[in-house]
mmCIF file of C-alpha atoms (C1' of nucleotides) in Angstrom:
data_model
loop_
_atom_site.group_PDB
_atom_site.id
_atom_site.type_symbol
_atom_site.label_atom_id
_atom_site.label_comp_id
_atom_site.label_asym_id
_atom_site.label_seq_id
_atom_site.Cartn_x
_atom_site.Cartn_y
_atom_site.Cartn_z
ATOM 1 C CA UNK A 166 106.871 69.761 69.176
ATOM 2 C CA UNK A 167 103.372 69.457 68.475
ATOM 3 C CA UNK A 168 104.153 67.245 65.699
ATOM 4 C CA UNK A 169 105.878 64.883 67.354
ATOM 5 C CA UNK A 170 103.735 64.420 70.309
ATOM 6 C CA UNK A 171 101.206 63.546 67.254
ATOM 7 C CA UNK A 172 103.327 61.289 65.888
ATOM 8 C CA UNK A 173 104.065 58.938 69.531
ATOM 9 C CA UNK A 174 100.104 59.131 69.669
ATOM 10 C CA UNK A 175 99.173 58.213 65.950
ATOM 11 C CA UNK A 176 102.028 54.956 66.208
ATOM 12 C CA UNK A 177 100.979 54.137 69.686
ATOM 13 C CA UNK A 178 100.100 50.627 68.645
ATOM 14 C CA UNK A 179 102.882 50.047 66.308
ATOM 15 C CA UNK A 180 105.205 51.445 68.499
ATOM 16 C CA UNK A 181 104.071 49.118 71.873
ATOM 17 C CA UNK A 182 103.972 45.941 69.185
ATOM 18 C CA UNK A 183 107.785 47.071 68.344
ATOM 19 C CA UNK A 184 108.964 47.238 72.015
ATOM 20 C CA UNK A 185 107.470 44.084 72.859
ATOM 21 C CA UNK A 186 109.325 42.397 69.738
ATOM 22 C CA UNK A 187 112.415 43.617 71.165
ATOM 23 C CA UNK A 188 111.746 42.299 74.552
ATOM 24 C CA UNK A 189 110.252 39.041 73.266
ATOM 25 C CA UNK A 190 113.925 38.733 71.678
ATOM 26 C CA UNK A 191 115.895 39.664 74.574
ATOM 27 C CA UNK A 192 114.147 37.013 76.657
ATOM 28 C CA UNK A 193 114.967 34.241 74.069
ATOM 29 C CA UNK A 194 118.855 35.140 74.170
ATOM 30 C CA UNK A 195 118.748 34.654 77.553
ATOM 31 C CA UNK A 196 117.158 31.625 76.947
ATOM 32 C CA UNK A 197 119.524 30.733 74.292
ATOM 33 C CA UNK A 198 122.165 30.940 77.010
ATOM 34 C CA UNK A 199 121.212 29.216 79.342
ATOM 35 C CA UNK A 200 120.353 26.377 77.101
ATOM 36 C CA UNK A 201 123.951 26.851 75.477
ATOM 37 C CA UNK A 202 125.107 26.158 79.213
ATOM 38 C CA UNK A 203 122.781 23.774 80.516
ATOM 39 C CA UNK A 204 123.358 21.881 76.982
ATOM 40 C CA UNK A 205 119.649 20.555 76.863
ATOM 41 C CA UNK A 206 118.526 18.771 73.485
ATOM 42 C CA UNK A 207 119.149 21.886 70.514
ATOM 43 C CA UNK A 208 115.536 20.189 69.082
ATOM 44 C CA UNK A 209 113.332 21.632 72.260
ATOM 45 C CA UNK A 210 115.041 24.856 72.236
ATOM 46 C CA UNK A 211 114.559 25.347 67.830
ATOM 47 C CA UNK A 212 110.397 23.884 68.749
ATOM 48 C CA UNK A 213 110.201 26.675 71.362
ATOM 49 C CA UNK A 214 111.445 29.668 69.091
ATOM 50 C CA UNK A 215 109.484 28.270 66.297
ATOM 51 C CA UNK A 216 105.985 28.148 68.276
ATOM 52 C CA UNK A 217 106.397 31.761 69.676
ATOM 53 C CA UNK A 218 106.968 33.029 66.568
ATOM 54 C CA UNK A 219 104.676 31.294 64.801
ATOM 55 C CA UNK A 220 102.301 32.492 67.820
ATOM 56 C CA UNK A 221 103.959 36.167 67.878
ATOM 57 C CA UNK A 222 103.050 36.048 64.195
ATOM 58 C CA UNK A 223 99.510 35.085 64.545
ATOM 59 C CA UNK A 224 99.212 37.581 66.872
ATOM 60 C CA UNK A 225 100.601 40.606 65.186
ATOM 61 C CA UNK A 226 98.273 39.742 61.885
ATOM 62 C CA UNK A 227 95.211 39.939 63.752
ATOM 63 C CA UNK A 228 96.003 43.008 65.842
ATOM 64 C CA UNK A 229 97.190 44.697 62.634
ATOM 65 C CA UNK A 230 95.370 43.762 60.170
ATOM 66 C CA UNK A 231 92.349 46.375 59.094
ATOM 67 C CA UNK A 232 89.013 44.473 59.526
ATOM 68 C CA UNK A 233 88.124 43.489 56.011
ATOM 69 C CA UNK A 234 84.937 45.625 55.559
ATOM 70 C CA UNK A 235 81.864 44.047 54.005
ATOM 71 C CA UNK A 236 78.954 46.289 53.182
ATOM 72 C CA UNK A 237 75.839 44.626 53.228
ATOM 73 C CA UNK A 238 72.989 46.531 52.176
ATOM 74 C CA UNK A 239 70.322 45.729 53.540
ATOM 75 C CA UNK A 240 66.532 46.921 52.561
ATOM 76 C CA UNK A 241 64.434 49.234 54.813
ATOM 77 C CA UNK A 242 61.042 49.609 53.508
ATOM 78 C CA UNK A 243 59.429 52.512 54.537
ATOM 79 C CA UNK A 244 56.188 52.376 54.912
ATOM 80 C CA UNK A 245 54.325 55.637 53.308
ATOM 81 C CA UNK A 246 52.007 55.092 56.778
ATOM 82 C CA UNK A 247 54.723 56.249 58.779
ATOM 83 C CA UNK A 248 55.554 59.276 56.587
ATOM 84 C CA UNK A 249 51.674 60.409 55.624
ATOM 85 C CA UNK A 250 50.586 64.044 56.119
ATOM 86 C CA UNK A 251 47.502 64.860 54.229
ATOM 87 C CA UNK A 252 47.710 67.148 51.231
ATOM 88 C CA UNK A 253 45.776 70.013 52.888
ATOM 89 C CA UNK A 254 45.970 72.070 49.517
ATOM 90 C CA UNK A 255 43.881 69.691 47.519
ATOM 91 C CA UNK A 256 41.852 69.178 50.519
ATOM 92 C CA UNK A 257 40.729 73.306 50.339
ATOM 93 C CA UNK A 258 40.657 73.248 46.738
ATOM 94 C CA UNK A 259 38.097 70.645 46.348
ATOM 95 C CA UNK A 260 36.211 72.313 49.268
ATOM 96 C CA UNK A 261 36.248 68.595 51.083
ATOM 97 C CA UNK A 262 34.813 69.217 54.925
ATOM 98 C CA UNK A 263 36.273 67.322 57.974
ATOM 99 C CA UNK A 264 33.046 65.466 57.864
ATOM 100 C CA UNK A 265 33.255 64.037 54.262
ATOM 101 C CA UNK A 266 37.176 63.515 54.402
ATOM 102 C CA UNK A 267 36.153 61.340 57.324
ATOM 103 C CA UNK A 268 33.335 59.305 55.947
ATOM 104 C CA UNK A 269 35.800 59.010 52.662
ATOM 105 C CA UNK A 270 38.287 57.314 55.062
ATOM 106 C CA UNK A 271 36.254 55.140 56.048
ATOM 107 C CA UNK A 272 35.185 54.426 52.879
ATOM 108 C CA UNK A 273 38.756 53.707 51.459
ATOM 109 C CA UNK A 274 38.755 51.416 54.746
ATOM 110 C CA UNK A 275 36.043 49.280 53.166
ATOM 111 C CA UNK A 276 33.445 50.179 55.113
ATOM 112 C CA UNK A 277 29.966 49.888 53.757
ATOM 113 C CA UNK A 278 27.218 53.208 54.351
ATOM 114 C CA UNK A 279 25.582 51.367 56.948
ATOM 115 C CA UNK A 280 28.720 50.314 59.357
ATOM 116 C CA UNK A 281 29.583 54.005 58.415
ATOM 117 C CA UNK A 282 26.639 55.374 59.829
ATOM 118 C CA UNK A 283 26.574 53.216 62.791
ATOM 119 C CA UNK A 284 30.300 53.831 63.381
ATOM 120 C CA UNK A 285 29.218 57.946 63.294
ATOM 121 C CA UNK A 286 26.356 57.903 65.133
ATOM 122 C CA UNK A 287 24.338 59.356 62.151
ATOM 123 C CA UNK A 288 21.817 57.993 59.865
ATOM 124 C CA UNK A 289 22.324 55.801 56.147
ATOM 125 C CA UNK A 290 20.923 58.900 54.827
ATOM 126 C CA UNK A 291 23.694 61.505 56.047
ATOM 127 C CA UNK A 292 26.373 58.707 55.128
ATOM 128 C CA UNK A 293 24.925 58.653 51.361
ATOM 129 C CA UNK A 294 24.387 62.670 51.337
ATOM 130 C CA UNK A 295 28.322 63.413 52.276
ATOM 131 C CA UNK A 296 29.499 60.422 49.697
ATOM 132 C CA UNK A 297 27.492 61.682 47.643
ATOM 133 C CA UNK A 298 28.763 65.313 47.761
ATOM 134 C CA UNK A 299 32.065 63.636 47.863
ATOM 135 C CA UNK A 300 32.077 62.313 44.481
ATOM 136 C CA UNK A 301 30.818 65.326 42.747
ATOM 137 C CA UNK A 302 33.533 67.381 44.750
ATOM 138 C CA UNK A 303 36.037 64.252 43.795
ATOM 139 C CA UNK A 304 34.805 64.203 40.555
ATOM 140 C CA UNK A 305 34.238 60.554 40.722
ATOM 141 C CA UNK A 306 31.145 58.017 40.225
ATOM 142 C CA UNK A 307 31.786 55.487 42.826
ATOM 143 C CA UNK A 308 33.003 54.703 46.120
ATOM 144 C CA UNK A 309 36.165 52.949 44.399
ATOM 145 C CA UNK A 310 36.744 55.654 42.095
ATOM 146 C CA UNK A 311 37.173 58.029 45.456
ATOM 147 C CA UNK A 312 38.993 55.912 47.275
ATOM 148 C CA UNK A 313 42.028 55.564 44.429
ATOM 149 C CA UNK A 314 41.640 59.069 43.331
ATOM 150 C CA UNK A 315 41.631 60.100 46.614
ATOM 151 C CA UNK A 316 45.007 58.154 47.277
ATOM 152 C CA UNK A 317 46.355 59.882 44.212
ATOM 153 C CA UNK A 318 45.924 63.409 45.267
ATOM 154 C CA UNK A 319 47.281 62.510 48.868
ATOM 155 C CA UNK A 320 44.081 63.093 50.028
ATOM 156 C CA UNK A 321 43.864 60.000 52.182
ATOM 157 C CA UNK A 322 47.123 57.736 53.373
ATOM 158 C CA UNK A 323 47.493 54.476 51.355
ATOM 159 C CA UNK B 145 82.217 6.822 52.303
ATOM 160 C CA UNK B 146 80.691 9.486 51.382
ATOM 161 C CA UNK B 147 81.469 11.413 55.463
ATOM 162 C CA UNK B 148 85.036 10.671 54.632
ATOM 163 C CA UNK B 149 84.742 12.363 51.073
ATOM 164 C CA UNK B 150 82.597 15.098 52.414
ATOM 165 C CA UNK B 151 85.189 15.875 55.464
ATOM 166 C CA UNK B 152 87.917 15.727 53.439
ATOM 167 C CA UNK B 153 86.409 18.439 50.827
ATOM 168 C CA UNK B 154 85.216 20.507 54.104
ATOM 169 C CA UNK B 155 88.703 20.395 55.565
ATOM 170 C CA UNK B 156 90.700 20.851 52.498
ATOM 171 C CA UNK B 157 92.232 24.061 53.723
ATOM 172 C CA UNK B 158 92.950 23.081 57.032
ATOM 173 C CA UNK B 159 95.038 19.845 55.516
ATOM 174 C CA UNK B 160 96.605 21.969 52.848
ATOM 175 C CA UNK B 161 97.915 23.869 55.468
ATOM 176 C CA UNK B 162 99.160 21.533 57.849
ATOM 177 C CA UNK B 163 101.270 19.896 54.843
ATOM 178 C CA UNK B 164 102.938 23.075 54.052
ATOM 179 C CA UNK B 165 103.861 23.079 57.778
ATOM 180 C CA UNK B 166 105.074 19.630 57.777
ATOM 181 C CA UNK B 167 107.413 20.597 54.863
ATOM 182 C CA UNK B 168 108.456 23.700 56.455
ATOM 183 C CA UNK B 169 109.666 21.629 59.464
ATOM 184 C CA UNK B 170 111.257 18.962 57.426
ATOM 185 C CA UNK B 171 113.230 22.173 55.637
ATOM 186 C CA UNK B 172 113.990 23.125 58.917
ATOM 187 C CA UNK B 173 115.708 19.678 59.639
ATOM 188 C CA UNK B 174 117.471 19.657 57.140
ATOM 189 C CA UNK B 175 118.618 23.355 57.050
ATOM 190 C CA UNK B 176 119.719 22.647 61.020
ATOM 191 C CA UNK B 177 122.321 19.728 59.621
ATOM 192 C CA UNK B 178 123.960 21.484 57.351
ATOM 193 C CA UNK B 179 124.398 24.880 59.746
ATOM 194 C CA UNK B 180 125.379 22.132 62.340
ATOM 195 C CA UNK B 181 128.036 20.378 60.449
ATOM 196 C CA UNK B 182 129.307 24.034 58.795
ATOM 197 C CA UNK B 183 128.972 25.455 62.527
ATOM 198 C CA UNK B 184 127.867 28.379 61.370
ATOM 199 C CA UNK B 185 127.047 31.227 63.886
ATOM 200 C CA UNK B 186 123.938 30.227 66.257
ATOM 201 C CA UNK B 187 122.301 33.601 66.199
ATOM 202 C CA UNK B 188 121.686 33.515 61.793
ATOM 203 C CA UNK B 189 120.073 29.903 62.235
ATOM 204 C CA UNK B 190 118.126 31.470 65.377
ATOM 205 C CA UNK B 191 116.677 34.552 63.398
ATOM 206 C CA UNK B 192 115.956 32.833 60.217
ATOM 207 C CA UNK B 193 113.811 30.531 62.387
ATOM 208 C CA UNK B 194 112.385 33.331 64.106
ATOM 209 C CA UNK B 195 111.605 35.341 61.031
ATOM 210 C CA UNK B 196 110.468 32.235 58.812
ATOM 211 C CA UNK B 197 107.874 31.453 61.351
ATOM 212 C CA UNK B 198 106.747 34.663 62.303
ATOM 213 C CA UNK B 199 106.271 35.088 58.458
ATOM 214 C CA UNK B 200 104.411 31.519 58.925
ATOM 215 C CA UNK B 201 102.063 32.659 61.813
ATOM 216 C CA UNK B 202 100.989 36.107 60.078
ATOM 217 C CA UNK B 203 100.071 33.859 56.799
ATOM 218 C CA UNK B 204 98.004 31.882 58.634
ATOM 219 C CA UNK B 205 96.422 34.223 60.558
ATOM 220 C CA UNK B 206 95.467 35.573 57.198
ATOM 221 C CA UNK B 207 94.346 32.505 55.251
ATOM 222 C CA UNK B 208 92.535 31.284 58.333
ATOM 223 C CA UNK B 209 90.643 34.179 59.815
ATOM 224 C CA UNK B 210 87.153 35.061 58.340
ATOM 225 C CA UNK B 211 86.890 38.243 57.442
ATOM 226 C CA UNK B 212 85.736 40.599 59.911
ATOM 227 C CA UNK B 213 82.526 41.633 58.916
ATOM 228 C CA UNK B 214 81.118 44.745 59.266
ATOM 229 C CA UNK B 215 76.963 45.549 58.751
ATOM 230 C CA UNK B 216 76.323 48.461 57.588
ATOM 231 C CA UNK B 217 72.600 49.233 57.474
ATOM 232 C CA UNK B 218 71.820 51.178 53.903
ATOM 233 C CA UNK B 219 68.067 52.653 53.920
ATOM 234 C CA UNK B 220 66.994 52.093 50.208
ATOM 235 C CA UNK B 221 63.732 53.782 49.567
ATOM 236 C CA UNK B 222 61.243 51.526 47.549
ATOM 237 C CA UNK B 223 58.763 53.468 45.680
ATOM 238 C CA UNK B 224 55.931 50.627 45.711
ATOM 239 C CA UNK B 225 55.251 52.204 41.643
ATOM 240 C CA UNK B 226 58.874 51.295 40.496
ATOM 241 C CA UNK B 227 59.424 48.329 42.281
ATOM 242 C CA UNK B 228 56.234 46.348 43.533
ATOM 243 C CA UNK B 229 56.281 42.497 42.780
ATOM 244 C CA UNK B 230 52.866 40.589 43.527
ATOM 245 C CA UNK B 231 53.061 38.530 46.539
ATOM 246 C CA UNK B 232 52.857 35.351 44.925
ATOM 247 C CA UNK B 233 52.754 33.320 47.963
ATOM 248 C CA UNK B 234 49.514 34.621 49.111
ATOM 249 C CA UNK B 235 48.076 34.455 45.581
ATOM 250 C CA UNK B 236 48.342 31.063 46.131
ATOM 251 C CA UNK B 237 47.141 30.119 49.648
ATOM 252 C CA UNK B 238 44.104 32.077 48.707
ATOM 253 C CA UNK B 239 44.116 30.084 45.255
ATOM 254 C CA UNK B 240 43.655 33.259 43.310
ATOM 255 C CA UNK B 241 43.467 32.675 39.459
ATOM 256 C CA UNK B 242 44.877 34.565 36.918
ATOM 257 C CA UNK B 243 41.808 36.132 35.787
ATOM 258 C CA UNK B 244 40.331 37.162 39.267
ATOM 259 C CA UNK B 245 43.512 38.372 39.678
ATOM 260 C CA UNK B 246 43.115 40.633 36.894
ATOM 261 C CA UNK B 247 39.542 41.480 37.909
ATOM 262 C CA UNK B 248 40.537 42.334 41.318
ATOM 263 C CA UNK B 249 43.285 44.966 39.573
ATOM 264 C CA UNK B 250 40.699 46.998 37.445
ATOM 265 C CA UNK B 251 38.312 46.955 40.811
ATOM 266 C CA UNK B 252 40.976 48.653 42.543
ATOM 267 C CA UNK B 253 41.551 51.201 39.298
ATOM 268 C CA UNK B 254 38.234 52.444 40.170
ATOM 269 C CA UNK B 255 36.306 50.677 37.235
ATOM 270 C CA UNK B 256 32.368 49.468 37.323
ATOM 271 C CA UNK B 257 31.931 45.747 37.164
ATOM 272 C CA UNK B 258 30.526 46.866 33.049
ATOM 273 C CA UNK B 259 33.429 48.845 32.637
ATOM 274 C CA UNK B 260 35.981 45.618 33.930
ATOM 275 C CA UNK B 261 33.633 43.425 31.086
ATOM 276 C CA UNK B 262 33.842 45.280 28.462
ATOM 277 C CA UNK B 263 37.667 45.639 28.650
ATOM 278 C CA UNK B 264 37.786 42.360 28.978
ATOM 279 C CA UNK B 265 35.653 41.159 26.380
ATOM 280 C CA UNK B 266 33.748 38.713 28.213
ATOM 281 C CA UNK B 267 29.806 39.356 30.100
ATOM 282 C CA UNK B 268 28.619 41.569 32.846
ATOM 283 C CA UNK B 269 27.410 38.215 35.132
ATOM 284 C CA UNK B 270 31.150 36.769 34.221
ATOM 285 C CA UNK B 271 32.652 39.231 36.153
ATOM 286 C CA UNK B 272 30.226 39.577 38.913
ATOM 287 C CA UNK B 273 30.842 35.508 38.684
ATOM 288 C CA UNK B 274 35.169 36.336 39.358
ATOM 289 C CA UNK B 275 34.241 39.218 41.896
ATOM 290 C CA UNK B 276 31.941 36.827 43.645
ATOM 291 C CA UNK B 277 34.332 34.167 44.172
ATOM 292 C CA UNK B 278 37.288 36.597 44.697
ATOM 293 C CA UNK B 279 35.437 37.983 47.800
ATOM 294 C CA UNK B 280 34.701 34.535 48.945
ATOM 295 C CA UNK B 281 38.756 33.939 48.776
ATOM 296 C CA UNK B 282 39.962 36.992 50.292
ATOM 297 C CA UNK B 283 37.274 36.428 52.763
ATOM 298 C CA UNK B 284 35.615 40.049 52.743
ATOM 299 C CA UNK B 285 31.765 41.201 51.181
ATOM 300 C CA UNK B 286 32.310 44.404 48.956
ATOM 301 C CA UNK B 287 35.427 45.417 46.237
ATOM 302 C CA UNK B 288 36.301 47.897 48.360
ATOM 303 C CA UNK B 289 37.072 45.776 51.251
ATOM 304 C CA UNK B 290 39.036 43.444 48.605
ATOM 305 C CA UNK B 291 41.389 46.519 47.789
ATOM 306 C CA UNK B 292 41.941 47.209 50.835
ATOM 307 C CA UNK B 293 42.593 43.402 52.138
ATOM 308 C CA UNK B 294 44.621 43.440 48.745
ATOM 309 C CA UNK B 295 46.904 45.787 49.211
ATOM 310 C CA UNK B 296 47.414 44.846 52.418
ATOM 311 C CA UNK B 297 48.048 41.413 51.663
ATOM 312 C CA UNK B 298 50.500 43.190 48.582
ATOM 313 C CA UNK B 299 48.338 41.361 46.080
ATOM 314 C CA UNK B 300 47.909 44.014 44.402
ATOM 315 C CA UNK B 301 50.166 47.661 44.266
ATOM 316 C CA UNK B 302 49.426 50.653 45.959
ATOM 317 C "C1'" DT C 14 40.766 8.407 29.226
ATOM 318 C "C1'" DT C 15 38.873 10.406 33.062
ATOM 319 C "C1'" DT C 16 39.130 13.935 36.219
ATOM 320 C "C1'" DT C 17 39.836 18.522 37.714
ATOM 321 C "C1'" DA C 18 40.205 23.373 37.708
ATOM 322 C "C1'" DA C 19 39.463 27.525 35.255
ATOM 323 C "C1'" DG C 20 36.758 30.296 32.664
ATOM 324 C "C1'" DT C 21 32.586 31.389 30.613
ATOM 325 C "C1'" DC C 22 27.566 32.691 30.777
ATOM 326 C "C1'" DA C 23 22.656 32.899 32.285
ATOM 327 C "C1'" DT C 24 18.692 33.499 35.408
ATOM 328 C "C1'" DA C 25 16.585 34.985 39.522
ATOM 329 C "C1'" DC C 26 16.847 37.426 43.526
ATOM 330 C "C1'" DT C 27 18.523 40.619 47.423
ATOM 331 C "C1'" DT C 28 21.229 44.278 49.049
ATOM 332 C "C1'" DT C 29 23.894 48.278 48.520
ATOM 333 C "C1'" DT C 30 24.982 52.269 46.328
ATOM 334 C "C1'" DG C 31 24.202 56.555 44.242
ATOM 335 C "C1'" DA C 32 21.336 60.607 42.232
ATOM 336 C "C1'" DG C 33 18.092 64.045 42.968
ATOM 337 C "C1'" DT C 34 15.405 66.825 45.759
ATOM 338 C "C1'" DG C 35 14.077 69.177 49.735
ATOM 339 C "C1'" DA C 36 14.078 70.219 54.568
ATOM 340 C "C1'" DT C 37 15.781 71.116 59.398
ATOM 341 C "C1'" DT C 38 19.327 71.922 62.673
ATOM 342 C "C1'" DT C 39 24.184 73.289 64.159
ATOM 343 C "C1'" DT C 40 27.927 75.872 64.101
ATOM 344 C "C1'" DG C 41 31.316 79.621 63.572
ATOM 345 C "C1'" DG C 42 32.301 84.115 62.397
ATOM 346 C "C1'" DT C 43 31.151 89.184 61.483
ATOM 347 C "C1'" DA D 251 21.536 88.491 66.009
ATOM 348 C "C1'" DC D 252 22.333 87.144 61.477
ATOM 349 C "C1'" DC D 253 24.413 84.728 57.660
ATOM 350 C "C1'" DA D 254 26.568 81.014 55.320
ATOM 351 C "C1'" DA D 255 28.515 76.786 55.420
ATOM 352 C "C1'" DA D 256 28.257 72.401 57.368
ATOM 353 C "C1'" DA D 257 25.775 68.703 59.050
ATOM 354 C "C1'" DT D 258 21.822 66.259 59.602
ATOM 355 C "C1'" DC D 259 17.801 63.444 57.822
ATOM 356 C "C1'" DA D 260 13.954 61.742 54.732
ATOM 357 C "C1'" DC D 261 11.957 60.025 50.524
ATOM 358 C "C1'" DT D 262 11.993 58.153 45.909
ATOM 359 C "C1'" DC D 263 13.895 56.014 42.096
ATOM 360 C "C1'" DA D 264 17.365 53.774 39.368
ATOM 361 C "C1'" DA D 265 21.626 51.575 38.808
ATOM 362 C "C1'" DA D 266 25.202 48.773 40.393
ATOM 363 C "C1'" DA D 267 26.832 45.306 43.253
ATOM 364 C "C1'" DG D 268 26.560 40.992 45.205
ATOM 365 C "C1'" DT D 269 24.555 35.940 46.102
ATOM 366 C "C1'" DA D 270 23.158 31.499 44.687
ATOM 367 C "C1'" DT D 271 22.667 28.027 41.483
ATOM 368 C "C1'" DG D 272 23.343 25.533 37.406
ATOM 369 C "C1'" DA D 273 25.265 24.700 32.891
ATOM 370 C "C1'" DC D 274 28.719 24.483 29.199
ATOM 371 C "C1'" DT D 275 33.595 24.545 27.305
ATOM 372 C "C1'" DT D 276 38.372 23.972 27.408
ATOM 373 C "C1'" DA D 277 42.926 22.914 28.851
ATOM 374 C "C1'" DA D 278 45.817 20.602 31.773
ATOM 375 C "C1'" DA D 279 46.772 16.941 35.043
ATOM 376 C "C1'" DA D 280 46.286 12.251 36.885
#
DNA sequence: TTTTAAGTCATACTTTTGAGTGATTTTGGT
DNA sequence: ACCAAAATCACTCAAAAGTATGACTTAAAA
């Protein structure tokens, strides 16, 4: 029962295209008739069958056909900006304070001590102490040095 | 002369197709004759037209059609280590040379403007000479304002 | 052949960065 | 209230970075 009710539903379509077929060839031997009896020109009559089936034809291949499926891949880059979270871990390990992780972002930023210092409200001074505890926590020599490092270890985004 | 050529090379399908068609109709002609003058049953000339130009209409519905085409977004992750290509188009709006270029690359590895000459082979002031004018072309005032304009610019990898 | 751009180097000078040291103030937790 | 870490600032000195200018060589293009 259950099967068959699956069946009607599954060949819906097919089934619909098939009645109208049959119809579509019940009307033309009517036509056919009454062309017989009228006795109008055999030429209009062979046209007429030939462009509704040629139509009817047309018709069925583009409501059957599957649509011919081209895959185009296409390239999402994903920006690692999107997708950054700090690497906390090496943050604690190196014993790097909110304070110096934020002066070393600004760094990597390209900003020079001074802009740094104005930027923070603090003095050149305090700017070059925390770089300079940042490098010897970093293990580094130089401003560039931190900033790549730092990038390495996740420390900063990139 | 040459629109003729070129439309009938863009249409060569479309006339291909409409000669097959003519043929099909001449056939047609001809097959109507002979079933007229052997009086054959109506219906069997009927159906074979029907048939031969459903047949017709599916075929063309075929050739003609494009294909139906379906996008289908792929995310491809790009590591930027595996697969970065220089953005050679900026290179050259900013007129970067070849060796700034390569300057501006050990800069962003971290390495000391003596460091960069030695590997190099060439003099401290010769680099500070390619660092100079790379800063004047990428329009910043320190190397670590370059890397970052750099990277951003995808001069350079991340 | 002349011109042009790239690369090289030097000198003189200024600015920025970084090291080292020491000191004071805040802040958060026990 | 006390302690320790964090944050602040100053001062000096040295090194590195950066600017400006000019000169020389070479290779490629006009």
């Amino acid at each position: 029962m259950q099967v068959a009710v699956n069946f009607f539903s599954k060949h819906k379509q097919v089934i619909s295209y098939g009645l109208s077929l049959a119809i579509l060839l019940f009307l033309l031997k009517w036509l056919e008739m009454r062309y017989v009896i009228i006795n109008h020109s055999l030429e209009i009559y062979i046209g007429a069958i030939a462009m509704i089936f040629t139509g009817l034809g047309i018709w069925l291949a583009l409501k059957l056909t599957k649509p011919k499926t081209v895959v185009v891949e296409k390239e999402v880059f994903i920006h690692s900006e999107d997708t950054f979270y700090p690497n906390n871990q090496s943050i604690e390990k190196l014993g790097i304070s909110r304070r110096e992780l934020e002066v070393l972002q600004l760094i990597s930023a390209g900003f020079s001590n001074q802009e740094i210092a104005d930027q923070l409200f603090v003095s050149l001074n305090t700017i070059k102490t925390h770089s300079s505890n940042l490098f010897g926590k970093l293990d580094v020599k130089s401003r560039t040095q931190a900033v790549e490092k730092a990038k390495r270890l996740n420390i900063i985004g990139k």
